[in-house]
Amino acid sequence: DVKVTQSSRYLVKRTGEKVFLECVQDMDHENMFWYRQDPGLGLRLIYFSYDVKMKEKGDIPEGYSVSREKKERFSLILESASTNQTSMYLCASRGTISYSYEQYFGPGTRLTVT
Amino acid sequence: AQSVTQPDIHITVSEGASLELRCNYSYGATPYLFWYVQSPGQGLQLLLKYFSGDTLVQGIKGFEAEFKRSQSSFNLRKPSVHWSDAAEYFCAVGPVNTDKLIFGTGTRLQVFP
């Protein structure tokens, strides 16, 4: 089974702090994704990566950056956290061999910025 | 623009009742279609998917969905709901030749005993 893990289930940070959210997948997937989930808005794509050191902006990249130094790890960085970044963050991965576009999700990190 | 609409924000059913969750999409061709479920505090789990072929697809946990091209719909159904089905359900569209999935805003299902 594909396993996607996220470093923290719950995180509380202060405004202005630099925040790192880590995601690791164990299936050698090429593609990895970061979403944020807010009530009534569903999932919105922040960034995705289709290979090591490659990244593309999603629909809401402002205020975020990402890093992918190794194939299995995809990090989301909040350079200076703000209260409007309080949200649930979901990481996902997908392989290219199946051509199915099915994404596998981690359990999520609920981030609170105070 | 491509989009996914889940018109029901919140649905309440009694345990044992049948269930249908609606999903409509807007896309110029037949996309890949998915239903995911999210239990409280958890990530998303794939219930089922449609790419081509038989328009009625079976998934896990007794769920099924029917693709209707003429209606641009991909509704999720279950004949008899269990209390453990209480969760949030997301429909998603994967347009061909892109890496992205487009998600609906979700339907929260509440099940009464």
Coordinates of C-alpha atoms in Angstrom, one line a residue, chain B residues 3-110:
Chain B
S3 CA -15.0 23.0 -12.6
V4 CA -16.7 20.5 -10.3
T5 CA -19.9 21.2 -8.5
Q6 CA -21.2 19.4 -5.5
P7 CA -24.6 21.1 -4.9
D8 CA -25.3 19.5 -1.5
I9 CA -23.2 21.0 1.3
H10 CA -24.7 18.8 4.0
I11 CA -26.9 15.7 3.9
T12 CA -28.5 13.8 6.7
V13 CA -29.8 10.3 6.4
S14 CA -30.9 7.6 8.7
E15 CA -28.9 4.4 9.1
G16 CA -30.0 1.8 6.6
A17 CA -31.4 4.4 4.2
S18 CA -30.2 4.8 0.6
L19 CA -27.8 7.6 -0.3
E20 CA -27.0 9.6 -3.4
L21 CA -24.4 12.3 -3.5
R22 CA -24.4 14.6 -6.5
C23 CA -21.5 15.7 -8.6
N24 CA -21.5 17.7 -11.8
Y25 CA -18.5 18.7 -13.8
S26 CA -17.7 21.1 -16.5
Y27 CA -15.2 20.0 -19.1
G28 CA -14.9 19.8 -22.8
A29 CA -14.2 16.1 -23.0
T30 CA -14.6 13.1 -20.8
P31 CA -12.3 13.5 -17.9
Y32 CA -11.1 11.1 -15.3
L33 CA -13.5 11.1 -12.4
F34 CA -13.0 10.3 -8.7
W35 CA -14.8 10.1 -5.4
Y36 CA -12.8 10.5 -2.2
V37 CA -13.9 10.2 1.4
Q38 CA -12.5 12.0 4.4
S39 CA -13.3 10.8 7.9
P40 CA -13.0 13.3 10.7
G41 CA -9.3 14.3 11.2
Q42 CA -8.1 12.1 8.4
G43 CA -6.7 12.5 4.9
L44 CA -8.6 11.6 1.8
Q45 CA -9.2 8.0 0.8
L46 CA -10.1 7.0 -2.7
L47 CA -13.6 5.3 -3.0
L48 CA -13.7 4.8 -6.7
K49 CA -12.7 6.1 -10.1
Y50 CA -13.9 6.2 -13.7
F51 CA -11.7 6.5 -16.8
S52 CA -13.6 4.7 -19.5
G53 CA -15.8 1.7 -20.3
D54 CA -18.7 0.7 -18.1
T55 CA -20.3 3.8 -16.8
L56 CA -21.3 2.1 -13.5
V57 CA -18.3 1.7 -11.3
Q58 CA -18.0 -0.1 -8.1
G59 CA -15.8 1.1 -5.2
I60 CA -14.9 0.2 -1.7
K61 CA -17.2 0.1 1.3
G62 CA -20.2 -0.8 -0.9
F63 CA -20.2 2.5 -2.9
E64 CA -20.9 2.8 -6.6
A65 CA -21.1 5.7 -9.0
E66 CA -22.6 6.2 -12.4
F67 CA -21.1 8.4 -15.1
K68 CA -23.7 10.1 -17.3
R69 CA -22.1 12.0 -20.1
S70 CA -25.3 13.7 -21.2
Q71 CA -25.8 15.2 -17.8
S72 CA -22.0 15.7 -17.0
S73 CA -22.6 14.0 -13.8
F74 CA -20.9 11.4 -11.6
N75 CA -23.2 10.7 -8.7
L76 CA -22.2 8.5 -5.8
R77 CA -24.7 6.0 -4.4
K78 CA -25.0 3.4 -1.6
P79 CA -28.1 1.3 -1.1
S80 CA -27.8 1.1 2.7
V81 CA -25.8 3.6 4.7
H82 CA -24.0 2.6 7.9
W83 CA -23.2 4.9 10.8
S84 CA -19.5 4.6 9.9
D85 CA -20.2 6.3 6.5
A86 CA -20.5 9.6 8.3
A87 CA -17.7 11.7 6.7
E88 CA -17.0 14.3 4.1
Y89 CA -17.1 13.2 0.4
F90 CA -15.3 14.9 -2.4
C91 CA -15.8 14.5 -6.1
A92 CA -12.7 15.3 -8.3
V93 CA -12.0 15.7 -11.9
G94 CA -8.7 14.9 -13.6
P95 CA -8.6 16.5 -17.0
V96 CA -6.7 14.5 -19.5
N97 CA -3.1 15.5 -20.1
T98 CA -2.7 17.5 -16.9
D99 CA -1.3 16.5 -13.5
K100 CA -3.9 18.3 -11.5
L101 CA -7.1 17.2 -9.9
I102 CA -9.9 19.7 -9.5
F103 CA -12.0 19.1 -6.4
G104 CA -15.5 19.9 -5.5
T105 CA -16.2 21.7 -2.3
G106 CA -17.4 18.5 -0.6
T107 CA -20.6 17.1 0.9
R108 CA -20.7 16.4 4.6
L109 CA -22.8 13.3 5.4
Q110 CA -24.4 12.9 8.8

